[in-house]
Amino acid sequence: MLKIYNTLTRKKELFQPRVAGKVGLYVCGMTVYDYCHIGHARVMVVFDTVARYFRHQGYELTYVRNITDIDDKIIQRAIENGEDYGTLTERFIDAMHEDERALAVLPPDLEPRATQSIDAIIAMIKTLVAKDLAYVGSNGDVFYAVNQFKGYGQLSGKNLDDLQAGERVGVDMAKRNPMDFVLWKMAKANEPAWESPWGLGRPGWHIECSAMSTCCLGNHFDIHGGGMDLQFPHHENEIAQSEGATGEKFVNVWMHNGFVRVDDEKMSKSLGNFFTVREVLKQYRPEIIRFFILSSHYRSPLNYSDESLNDAKAALTRLYTALRGAKSVADALVEEDYKVRFEQAMDDDFNTPVALSVLFDLARELNKAKETDQQKASTLAATLKQLSGLLGILQDEPDTFLKDSGEAESGEEKIEQQIQARIAAKQDKDWALADKIRNDLKGQGVILEDSPDGTTSWRRE
């Protein structure tokens, strides 16, 4: 039975869908003013894995991940670039989808955009104003009145009386209370704006997600996810807005993935340790990045370093090496013991590190079976492919992964030429030259695999 850690209750709970056999999942997506960084990659991969597992378990899943395509940062970047904000956001949405595909992240079922949800946003704000949960400030902006919502602070554990002006919010004389937050911003000159009952303006960030999630999944749904940094104030504000407007419970389970750290320091542009997915992909294959993300539990901090990525590469190499030479039959029976152990790990709050350890146990048995029992090896290989597919890994051909270092194809040709030269040297009994070629290749990170019949294959270190 699947148990999920619920940030709202601060404990693991047995997952019980609102509607039997169906799951509604909403995840806060990207604000598209720049390329995706490793923190974004973690959100993508973690909740893609969650979605894959729900579907494996037979649930009818509706996975929604929004796009924030209007906010202060987008407008500022467009002004700096001297381009239309829509042109800017389209470019980075395309780039986000490219990164997503590279990381084997399946697209969400629905991907609403803030600019396409303006009517729903305005409707929710009108409801909040009518219920005296929102008001027009002295500057014309519409604000949410947090002290009017009794449950404020339930997700983050913060007490409204203890929150001080200036803590994550700026002092704004237009507000009644320093903790009140904006729902609708009045338009400034030369900024994108939409008609509303309060004049030309645009939505605040928090209200966008409340409107998009409830429009896609209903007033009350199963799971809301996102990065831990969104817990307060963003998700706290979503609860206040949504429950205030609908009078219903908003979300049953809140899931938050942990921060990404770089060499044990928090990733930030100011520290100069900020990496985009594209930068990392220049050094490492996408599957290595995905494996690296899954090697830590989603709620734990994830420490990015070259050593961690190299460890992920070595681990994947072990798994692919086990698969090489074993004929995986698509309709082969799955080894039930490994399937049970794998599912037990995933049922324990999506514990991917333990699930990966099951795959390594499976690979060890597969390596032994390849020597003695080909039928057993085929079943084990099919099991390894199927279970790893639930994590979005090991779907490549083993030789493709083991030989590909991201270099030009001519690099492989040179390696094959050196192997042929070594074979010729051995035929001529020139053992010194044969050893030199092997050592030279090893120095290039190429490992030859010999058998009594000669060199059978090679792989990258």
Tab-separated table of C-alpha atoms in Angstrom:
chain	number	residue	atom	x	y	z
A	1	MET	CA	0.000	0.000	0.000
A	2	LEU	CA	1.387	3.372	-1.065
A	3	LYS	CA	2.379	5.766	1.708
A	4	ILE	CA	3.298	9.401	0.993
A	5	TYR	CA	4.849	11.975	3.315
A	6	ASN	CA	2.312	14.793	3.619
A	7	THR	CA	3.907	18.165	4.373
A	8	LEU	CA	0.566	19.356	5.733
A	9	THR	CA	0.431	16.713	8.496
A	10	ARG	CA	4.216	16.163	8.710
A	11	LYS	CA	3.933	12.389	8.515
A	12	LYS	CA	3.658	9.511	6.067
A	13	GLU	CA	0.069	8.626	5.299
A	14	LEU	CA	-1.607	5.778	3.470
A	15	PHE	CA	-2.622	7.237	0.115
A	16	GLN	CA	-6.353	7.191	-0.393
A	17	PRO	CA	-7.573	8.823	-3.604
A	18	ARG	CA	-10.667	11.007	-3.437
A	19	VAL	CA	-12.197	8.930	-6.242
A	20	ALA	CA	-11.323	5.225	-6.337
A	21	GLY	CA	-8.853	4.451	-9.109
A	22	LYS	CA	-8.265	8.115	-10.041
A	23	VAL	CA	-5.584	10.627	-9.028
A	24	GLY	CA	-5.372	14.373	-9.596
A	25	LEU	CA	-1.800	15.717	-9.357
A	26	TYR	CA	-0.813	19.388	-9.737
A	27	VAL	CA	2.831	20.511	-9.724
A	28	CYS	CA	4.095	24.093	-9.798
A	29	GLY	CA	6.034	24.449	-13.027
A	30	MET	CA	8.566	26.891	-14.366
A	31	THR	CA	8.570	30.674	-14.630
A	32	VAL	CA	9.841	30.940	-18.181
A	33	TYR	CA	12.273	33.865	-18.305
A	34	ASP	CA	15.502	31.804	-18.487
A	35	TYR	CA	16.814	28.296	-19.128
A	36	CYS	CA	15.933	25.525	-16.676
A	37	HIS	CA	18.503	24.870	-13.948
A	38	ILE	CA	19.275	21.694	-12.009
A	39	GLY	CA	16.635	22.556	-9.396
A	40	HIS	CA	14.005	22.611	-12.132
A	41	ALA	CA	15.356	19.313	-13.466
A	42	ARG	CA	14.799	17.757	-10.053
A	43	VAL	CA	11.149	18.840	-9.978
A	44	MET	CA	10.648	17.506	-13.514
A	45	VAL	CA	12.267	14.119	-12.853
A	46	VAL	CA	10.813	13.565	-9.371
A	47	PHE	CA	7.201	14.147	-10.346
A	48	ASP	CA	7.606	12.382	-13.688
A	49	THR	CA	8.685	9.328	-11.683
A	50	VAL	CA	5.712	9.759	-9.335
A	51	ALA	CA	3.384	9.950	-12.351
A	52	ARG	CA	4.942	6.855	-13.954
A	53	TYR	CA	4.462	4.874	-10.758
A	54	PHE	CA	0.838	5.889	-10.288
A	55	ARG	CA	0.102	4.712	-13.818
A	56	HIS	CA	2.018	1.474	-13.221
A	57	GLN	CA	-0.224	0.871	-10.216
A	58	GLY	CA	-3.270	1.166	-12.457
A	59	TYR	CA	-4.478	4.612	-11.452
A	60	GLU	CA	-6.141	6.895	-13.974
A	61	LEU	CA	-3.891	9.903	-13.427
A	62	THR	CA	-4.441	13.493	-14.479
A	63	TYR	CA	-1.059	15.209	-14.150
A	64	VAL	CA	-1.106	19.012	-14.401
A	65	ARG	CA	2.045	21.143	-14.435
A	66	ASN	CA	1.555	24.840	-15.095
A	67	ILE	CA	3.649	27.440	-16.862
A	68	THR	CA	4.044	30.908	-15.334
A	69	ASP	CA	4.358	33.062	-18.453
A	70	ILE	CA	3.726	36.484	-16.916
A	71	ASP	CA	5.418	37.985	-13.855
A	72	ASP	CA	7.891	40.692	-12.823
A	73	LYS	CA	11.007	38.722	-13.815
A	74	ILE	CA	9.624	37.956	-17.282
A	75	ILE	CA	8.718	41.592	-17.886
A	76	GLN	CA	12.117	42.800	-16.636
A	77	ARG	CA	14.021	40.314	-18.818
A	78	ALA	CA	11.966	41.266	-21.890
A	79	ILE	CA	12.728	44.954	-21.268
A	80	GLU	CA	16.449	44.179	-20.865
A	81	ASN	CA	16.421	42.204	-24.123
A	82	GLY	CA	14.310	44.756	-25.966
A	83	GLU	CA	11.805	42.105	-27.040
A	84	ASP	CA	8.135	41.317	-26.640
A	85	TYR	CA	7.424	39.309	-23.473
A	86	GLY	CA	5.490	36.704	-25.505
A	87	THR	CA	8.461	36.118	-27.801
A	88	LEU	CA	10.693	35.674	-24.737
A	89	THR	CA	8.385	33.194	-23.006
A	90	GLU	CA	7.787	31.114	-26.157
A	91	ARG	CA	11.544	30.737	-26.615
A	92	PHE	CA	12.068	29.530	-23.064
A	93	ILE	CA	8.984	27.281	-23.138
A	94	ASP	CA	10.474	25.568	-26.209
A	95	ALA	CA	13.823	25.262	-24.407
A	96	MET	CA	12.099	23.816	-21.314
A	97	HIS	CA	10.394	21.166	-23.443
A	98	GLU	CA	13.734	20.283	-25.060
A	99	ASP	CA	15.321	19.793	-21.623
A	100	GLU	CA	12.302	17.760	-20.545
A	101	ARG	CA	12.597	15.399	-23.521
A	102	ALA	CA	16.353	15.043	-23.016
A	103	LEU	CA	15.779	13.911	-19.416
A	104	ALA	CA	13.141	11.351	-20.532
A	105	VAL	CA	10.465	13.352	-18.715
A	106	LEU	CA	7.050	12.553	-20.161
A	107	PRO	CA	4.838	15.597	-20.830
A	108	PRO	CA	2.097	16.324	-18.279
A	109	ASP	CA	-1.500	15.666	-19.291
A	110	LEU	CA	-2.347	19.347	-18.992
A	111	GLU	CA	0.013	22.338	-19.119
A	112	PRO	CA	-2.046	25.486	-18.452
A	113	ARG	CA	-0.451	28.906	-18.873
A	114	ALA	CA	-1.176	31.899	-16.691
A	115	THR	CA	-1.873	34.184	-19.675
A	116	GLN	CA	-4.478	31.707	-20.954
A	117	SER	CA	-6.221	31.587	-17.546
A	118	ILE	CA	-6.961	35.279	-16.990
A	119	ASP	CA	-10.771	34.864	-16.944
A	120	ALA	CA	-10.564	32.150	-14.270
A	121	ILE	CA	-8.123	34.254	-12.230
A	122	ILE	CA	-10.388	37.319	-12.341
A	123	ALA	CA	-13.414	35.186	-11.388
A	124	MET	CA	-11.611	33.830	-8.305
A	125	ILE	CA	-10.493	37.308	-7.231
A	126	LYS	CA	-14.072	38.621	-7.614
A	127	THR	CA	-15.273	35.825	-5.321
A	128	LEU	CA	-12.619	36.659	-2.716
A	129	VAL	CA	-13.551	40.359	-2.806
A	130	ALA	CA	-17.234	39.471	-2.435
A	131	LYS	CA	-16.395	37.367	0.643
A	132	ASP	CA	-14.338	40.197	2.200
A	133	LEU	CA	-11.214	38.073	1.908
A	134	ALA	CA	-9.715	40.577	-0.529
A	135	TYR	CA	-9.771	44.363	-0.923
A	136	VAL	CA	-8.539	47.133	-3.208
A	137	GLY	CA	-5.517	48.868	-1.715
A	138	SER	CA	-4.788	52.583	-1.797
A	139	ASN	CA	-2.598	52.094	-4.877
A	140	GLY	CA	-5.340	50.301	-6.850
A	141	ASP	CA	-3.868	46.806	-6.442
A	142	VAL	CA	-6.119	44.049	-5.083
A	143	PHE	CA	-4.764	42.324	-1.943
A	144	TYR	CA	-5.675	39.170	-0.026
A	145	ALA	CA	-6.460	39.877	3.635
A	146	VAL	CA	-4.581	37.077	5.419
A	147	ASN	CA	-6.018	37.799	8.872
A	148	GLN	CA	-9.477	37.042	7.469
A	149	PHE	CA	-8.499	33.424	6.762
A	150	LYS	CA	-8.404	31.385	9.971
A	151	GLY	CA	-6.239	28.551	8.675
A	152	TYR	CA	-3.321	30.705	7.481
A	153	GLY	CA	0.001	29.068	8.401
A	154	GLN	CA	-1.261	25.457	8.528
A	155	LEU	CA	1.122	24.220	5.805
A	156	SER	CA	4.301	26.050	6.826
A	157	GLY	CA	3.669	25.924	10.574
A	158	LYS	CA	4.093	29.701	10.785
A	159	ASN	CA	2.038	31.763	13.210
A	160	LEU	CA	0.607	34.899	11.630
A	161	ASP	CA	1.131	36.920	14.823
A	162	ASP	CA	4.824	36.022	14.792
A	163	LEU	CA	5.438	36.994	11.186
A	164	GLN	CA	7.066	40.404	10.939
A	165	ALA	CA	6.855	42.981	8.185
A	166	GLY	CA	9.904	42.600	5.998
A	167	GLU	CA	10.173	38.821	6.414
A	168	ARG	CA	10.026	37.688	2.766
A	169	VAL	CA	7.622	40.551	2.021
A	170	GLY	CA	8.309	44.231	1.507
A	171	VAL	CA	6.617	46.915	3.584
A	172	ASP	CA	3.846	48.350	1.432
A	173	MET	CA	1.769	51.241	2.734
A	174	ALA	CA	-1.014	50.329	0.286
A	175	LYS	CA	-1.814	47.218	2.364
A	176	ARG	CA	-3.902	46.962	5.516
A	177	ASN	CA	-1.530	44.331	6.905
A	178	PRO	CA	2.156	43.881	5.970
A	179	MET	CA	1.531	40.142	5.367
A	180	ASP	CA	-1.272	40.732	2.837
A	181	PHE	CA	-0.256	39.731	-0.686
A	182	VAL	CA	-1.225	40.970	-4.124
A	183	LEU	CA	-3.863	39.240	-6.247
A	184	TRP	CA	-4.105	41.801	-9.064
A	185	LYS	CA	-1.512	44.440	-9.963
A	186	MET	CA	-2.492	47.662	-11.663
A	187	ALA	CA	-0.821	48.148	-15.027
A	188	LYS	CA	2.317	50.233	-15.385
A	189	ALA	CA	3.221	52.040	-18.583
A	190	ASN	CA	4.311	49.755	-21.440
A	191	GLU	CA	3.629	46.545	-19.476
A	192	PRO	CA	1.347	43.689	-20.580
A	193	ALA	CA	-2.141	44.193	-19.121
A	194	TRP	CA	-5.661	42.764	-19.203
A	195	GLU	CA	-9.069	44.318	-18.553
A	196	SER	CA	-10.570	43.638	-15.121
A	197	PRO	CA	-13.217	45.063	-12.753
A	198	TRP	CA	-10.340	46.935	-11.060
A	199	GLY	CA	-8.901	48.386	-14.245
A	200	LEU	CA	-6.084	47.319	-16.549
A	201	GLY	CA	-3.606	45.055	-14.809
A	202	ARG	CA	-2.178	41.574	-14.443
A	203	PRO	CA	-2.411	38.737	-11.898
A	204	GLY	CA	-0.152	38.154	-8.922
A	205	TRP	CA	1.873	34.934	-8.915
A	206	HIS	CA	0.015	33.073	-6.153
A	207	ILE	CA	-3.498	33.479	-7.587
A	208	GLU	CA	-2.372	32.039	-10.931
A	209	CYS	CA	-1.782	28.576	-9.449
A	210	SER	CA	-5.010	28.588	-7.433
A	211	ALA	CA	-7.023	29.343	-10.557
A	212	MET	CA	-5.178	26.951	-12.873
A	213	SER	CA	-5.169	23.996	-10.481
A	214	THR	CA	-8.868	24.219	-9.577
A	215	CYS	CA	-9.878	24.767	-13.208
A	216	CYS	CA	-8.017	21.618	-14.269
A	217	LEU	CA	-8.668	19.340	-11.289
A	218	GLY	CA	-11.658	20.800	-9.420
A	219	ASN	CA	-11.917	22.674	-6.125
A	220	HIS	CA	-10.599	19.690	-4.134
A	221	PHE	CA	-7.961	17.293	-5.481
A	222	ASP	CA	-5.477	14.667	-4.349
A	223	ILE	CA	-1.869	15.882	-4.542
A	224	HIS	CA	-0.085	19.207	-4.962
A	225	GLY	CA	3.680	19.124	-5.492
A	226	GLY	CA	6.635	21.425	-5.959
A	227	GLY	CA	9.989	22.451	-4.587
A	228	MET	CA	10.454	22.911	-0.841
A	229	ASP	CA	11.166	26.606	-1.411
A	230	LEU	CA	7.531	27.092	-2.495
A	231	GLN	CA	6.042	25.871	0.797
A	232	PHE	CA	5.966	29.433	2.137
A	233	PRO	CA	4.634	31.798	1.025
A	234	HIS	CA	3.460	30.435	-2.348
A	235	HIS	CA	1.689	27.232	-1.324
A	236	GLU	CA	0.466	28.730	1.936
A	237	ASN	CA	-1.110	31.525	-0.075
A	238	GLU	CA	-2.632	29.060	-2.531
A	239	ILE	CA	-4.463	27.334	0.332
A	240	ALA	CA	-5.791	30.650	1.645
A	241	GLN	CA	-6.991	31.756	-1.799
A	242	SER	CA	-8.489	28.444	-2.930
A	243	GLU	CA	-10.204	27.443	0.311
A	244	GLY	CA	-11.315	31.016	0.884
A	245	ALA	CA	-12.916	31.178	-2.562
A	246	THR	CA	-14.499	27.722	-2.713
A	247	GLY	CA	-15.233	26.960	0.933
A	248	GLU	CA	-13.820	23.462	0.335
A	249	LYS	CA	-10.626	21.680	1.350
A	250	PHE	CA	-8.066	22.423	-1.379
A	251	VAL	CA	-5.579	19.536	-1.389
A	252	ASN	CA	-5.284	16.261	0.537
A	253	VAL	CA	-1.532	15.618	0.185
A	254	TRP	CA	1.280	18.157	-0.218
A	255	MET	CA	4.577	16.832	-1.607
A	256	HIS	CA	7.772	18.901	-1.578
A	257	ASN	CA	11.131	17.880	-3.021
A	258	GLY	CA	14.332	19.005	-1.312
A	259	PHE	CA	16.831	21.665	-2.339
A	260	VAL	CA	19.712	21.153	-4.749
A	261	ARG	CA	23.108	21.997	-3.291
A	262	VAL	CA	26.390	22.391	-5.158
A	263	ASP	CA	29.445	21.012	-3.384
A	264	ASP	CA	27.402	21.214	-0.148
A	265	GLU	CA	26.444	24.872	-0.646
A	266	LYS	CA	23.030	26.146	-1.672
A	267	MET	CA	22.864	26.721	-5.418
A	268	SER	CA	22.529	30.418	-6.236
A	269	LYS	CA	23.614	32.835	-8.938
A	270	SER	CA	25.248	35.087	-6.334
A	271	LEU	CA	27.608	32.275	-5.291
A	272	GLY	CA	28.503	31.511	-8.906
A	273	ASN	CA	27.526	27.841	-8.486
A	274	PHE	CA	24.395	28.010	-10.625
A	275	PHE	CA	24.091	25.414	-13.397
A	276	THR	CA	21.530	25.180	-16.172
A	277	VAL	CA	20.469	21.781	-17.489
A	278	ARG	CA	22.045	22.702	-20.828
A	279	GLU	CA	25.419	23.402	-19.262
A	280	VAL	CA	25.432	20.055	-17.471
A	281	LEU	CA	24.338	18.210	-20.624
A	282	LYS	CA	27.538	19.390	-22.317
A	283	GLN	CA	29.465	17.200	-19.853
A	284	TYR	CA	27.084	14.349	-19.040
A	285	ARG	CA	24.523	12.292	-20.871
A	286	PRO	CA	20.896	13.058	-19.890
A	287	GLU	CA	20.354	9.587	-18.429
A	288	ILE	CA	23.265	10.140	-16.038
A	289	ILE	CA	21.604	13.332	-14.748
A	290	ARG	CA	18.288	11.534	-14.308
A	291	PHE	CA	19.967	8.644	-12.447
A	292	PHE	CA	21.823	11.134	-10.239
A	293	ILE	CA	18.544	12.853	-9.279
A	294	LEU	CA	16.873	9.530	-8.446
A	295	SER	CA	19.832	8.317	-6.392
A	296	SER	CA	18.690	10.555	-3.507
A	297	HIS	CA	15.268	10.427	-1.868
A	298	TYR	CA	13.157	13.251	-3.279
A	299	ARG	CA	12.728	14.926	0.137
A	300	SER	CA	16.471	14.902	0.889
A	301	PRO	CA	18.932	17.597	-0.175
A	302	LEU	CA	20.576	16.706	-3.498
A	303	ASN	CA	24.279	17.554	-3.625
A	304	TYR	CA	25.476	18.324	-7.134
A	305	SER	CA	29.173	17.711	-7.801
A	306	ASP	CA	31.340	16.200	-10.518
A	307	GLU	CA	32.039	13.302	-8.162
A	308	SER	CA	28.296	12.607	-7.775
A	309	LEU	CA	27.726	12.721	-11.533
A	310	ASN	CA	30.710	10.452	-12.166
A	311	ASP	CA	29.379	8.005	-9.568
A	312	ALA	CA	26.035	8.024	-11.400
A	313	LYS	CA	27.802	7.306	-14.687
A	314	ALA	CA	29.704	4.394	-13.153
A	315	ALA	CA	26.512	2.976	-11.632
A	316	LEU	CA	24.623	3.150	-14.931
A	317	THR	CA	27.580	1.509	-16.657
A	318	ARG	CA	27.290	-1.449	-14.248
A	319	LEU	CA	23.594	-1.853	-15.030
A	320	TYR	CA	24.032	-1.580	-18.787
A	321	THR	CA	26.978	-3.991	-18.671
A	322	ALA	CA	24.698	-6.539	-16.996
A	323	LEU	CA	22.123	-6.107	-19.763
A	324	ARG	CA	24.656	-6.454	-22.560
A	325	GLY	CA	24.649	-9.910	-24.095
A	326	ALA	CA	21.390	-10.931	-22.421
A	327	LYS	CA	18.434	-11.276	-24.754
A	328	SER	CA	15.499	-9.542	-23.101
A	329	VAL	CA	12.272	-11.091	-24.330
A	330	ALA	CA	9.396	-8.610	-24.291
A	331	ASP	CA	6.791	-11.129	-23.112
A	332	ALA	CA	9.103	-12.911	-20.666
A	333	LEU	CA	7.757	-13.540	-17.173
A	334	VAL	CA	8.887	-10.994	-14.598
A	335	GLU	CA	10.852	-12.196	-11.584
A	336	GLU	CA	8.174	-11.647	-8.943
A	337	ASP	CA	10.551	-11.352	-5.972
A	338	TYR	CA	12.352	-8.367	-7.484
A	339	LYS	CA	9.081	-6.754	-8.577
A	340	VAL	CA	7.692	-7.056	-5.031
A	341	ARG	CA	10.835	-5.573	-3.481
A	342	PHE	CA	10.911	-2.745	-6.025
A	343	GLU	CA	7.265	-1.880	-5.410
A	344	GLN	CA	7.752	-2.021	-1.643
A	345	ALA	CA	10.466	0.624	-2.000
A	346	MET	CA	8.323	2.843	-4.216
A	347	ASP	CA	5.291	2.352	-1.954
A	348	ASP	CA	7.384	3.781	0.883
A	349	ASP	CA	7.089	7.440	-0.159
A	350	PHE	CA	8.681	6.828	-3.583
A	351	ASN	CA	12.001	5.661	-2.135
A	352	THR	CA	13.996	5.596	-5.371
A	353	PRO	CA	17.420	4.947	-3.746
A	354	VAL	CA	16.114	1.649	-2.320
A	355	ALA	CA	14.378	0.850	-5.626
A	356	LEU	CA	17.725	1.358	-7.398
A	357	SER	CA	19.422	-1.003	-4.946
A	358	VAL	CA	16.921	-3.680	-6.014
A	359	LEU	CA	18.002	-3.119	-9.627
A	360	PHE	CA	21.654	-3.675	-8.664
A	361	ASP	CA	20.786	-6.934	-6.883
A	362	LEU	CA	18.971	-7.957	-10.035
A	363	ALA	CA	21.967	-7.022	-12.195
A	364	ARG	CA	24.296	-9.133	-10.057
A	365	GLU	CA	22.100	-12.200	-10.496
A	366	LEU	CA	21.812	-11.458	-14.216
A	367	ASN	CA	25.597	-11.388	-14.598
A	368	LYS	CA	25.814	-14.875	-13.049
A	369	ALA	CA	22.917	-16.259	-15.101
A	370	LYS	CA	24.478	-15.110	-18.399
A	371	GLU	CA	27.240	-17.652	-17.784
A	372	THR	CA	25.023	-20.585	-16.890
A	373	ASP	CA	21.352	-20.216	-17.840
A	374	GLN	CA	20.356	-18.133	-20.864
A	375	GLN	CA	16.624	-18.580	-20.287
A	376	LYS	CA	16.966	-17.351	-16.716
A	377	ALA	CA	19.120	-14.494	-17.981
A	378	SER	CA	16.399	-13.460	-20.460
A	379	THR	CA	13.792	-13.324	-17.690
A	380	LEU	CA	16.094	-11.340	-15.416
A	381	ALA	CA	16.978	-8.925	-18.243
A	382	ALA	CA	13.283	-8.392	-19.038
A	383	THR	CA	12.608	-7.719	-15.343
A	384	LEU	CA	15.497	-5.261	-15.123
A	385	LYS	CA	14.291	-3.385	-18.230
A	386	GLN	CA	10.692	-3.256	-17.013
A	387	LEU	CA	11.407	-2.082	-13.465
A	388	SER	CA	14.030	0.444	-14.533
A	389	GLY	CA	11.560	1.784	-17.101
A	390	LEU	CA	9.348	2.882	-14.205
A	391	LEU	CA	12.232	5.173	-13.229
A	392	GLY	CA	12.812	6.289	-16.823
A	393	ILE	CA	16.263	4.672	-17.119
A	394	LEU	CA	17.967	1.747	-18.924
A	395	GLN	CA	15.811	2.121	-22.026
A	396	ASP	CA	18.763	2.571	-24.387
A	397	GLU	CA	20.607	-0.229	-26.156
A	398	PRO	CA	23.469	-1.338	-23.869
A	399	ASP	CA	26.122	-0.959	-26.567
A	400	THR	CA	24.872	2.525	-27.410
A	401	PHE	CA	25.263	3.673	-23.818
A	402	LEU	CA	28.519	1.863	-23.136
A	403	LYS	CA	30.258	3.156	-26.262
A	404	ASP	CA	28.860	6.673	-26.410
A	405	SER	CA	30.946	9.338	-24.711
A	406	GLY	CA	29.271	12.192	-26.531
A	407	GLU	CA	32.167	12.469	-29.009
A	408	ALA	CA	31.892	12.519	-32.799
A	409	GLU	CA	31.294	9.223	-34.548
A	410	SER	CA	34.861	9.359	-35.860
A	411	GLY	CA	35.992	8.696	-32.271
A	412	GLU	CA	34.376	5.251	-32.389
A	413	GLU	CA	35.954	4.588	-35.763
A	414	LYS	CA	39.416	5.342	-34.345
A	415	ILE	CA	38.784	2.981	-31.434
A	416	GLU	CA	37.713	0.193	-33.803
A	417	GLN	CA	40.849	0.827	-35.894
A	418	GLN	CA	43.041	0.522	-32.788
A	419	ILE	CA	41.268	-2.707	-31.812
A	420	GLN	CA	41.894	-4.149	-35.286
A	421	ALA	CA	45.562	-3.088	-35.034
A	422	ARG	CA	45.797	-4.892	-31.689
A	423	ILE	CA	44.224	-8.041	-33.155
A	424	ALA	CA	46.799	-7.930	-35.969
A	425	ALA	CA	49.628	-7.424	-33.484
A	426	LYS	CA	48.512	-10.477	-31.489
A	427	GLN	CA	48.309	-12.547	-34.682
A	428	ASP	CA	51.898	-11.482	-35.398
A	429	LYS	CA	52.769	-12.392	-31.794
A	430	ASP	CA	53.866	-8.786	-31.204
A	431	TRP	CA	52.686	-8.867	-27.583
A	432	ALA	CA	54.430	-5.611	-26.649
A	433	LEU	CA	52.507	-3.670	-29.308
A	434	ALA	CA	49.222	-5.383	-28.362
A	435	ASP	CA	49.733	-4.409	-24.706
A	436	LYS	CA	50.654	-0.855	-25.685
A	437	ILE	CA	47.426	-0.441	-27.714
A	438	ARG	CA	45.341	-1.803	-24.818
A	439	ASN	CA	47.046	0.584	-22.371
A	440	ASP	CA	46.695	3.534	-24.757
A	441	LEU	CA	42.985	2.839	-25.083
A	442	LYS	CA	42.650	2.542	-21.316
A	443	GLY	CA	44.304	5.931	-21.022
A	444	GLN	CA	41.534	7.265	-23.275
A	445	GLY	CA	38.919	5.772	-20.942
A	446	VAL	CA	38.182	2.774	-23.202
A	447	ILE	CA	38.059	-0.692	-21.626
A	448	LEU	CA	38.476	-3.740	-23.877
A	449	GLU	CA	36.620	-6.915	-22.977
A	450	ASP	CA	38.505	-10.031	-24.139
A	451	SER	CA	37.480	-13.656	-24.388
A	452	PRO	CA	39.401	-16.723	-25.602
A	453	ASP	CA	38.131	-15.808	-29.088
A	454	GLY	CA	39.611	-12.306	-28.951
A	455	THR	CA	38.246	-8.838	-28.153
A	456	THR	CA	34.468	-9.224	-28.005
A	457	SER	CA	33.464	-5.676	-27.089
A	458	TRP	CA	34.535	-2.432	-25.519
A	459	ARG	CA	33.045	0.223	-23.269
A	460	ARG	CA	33.791	3.622	-21.824
A	461	GLU	CA	35.069	3.845	-18.261
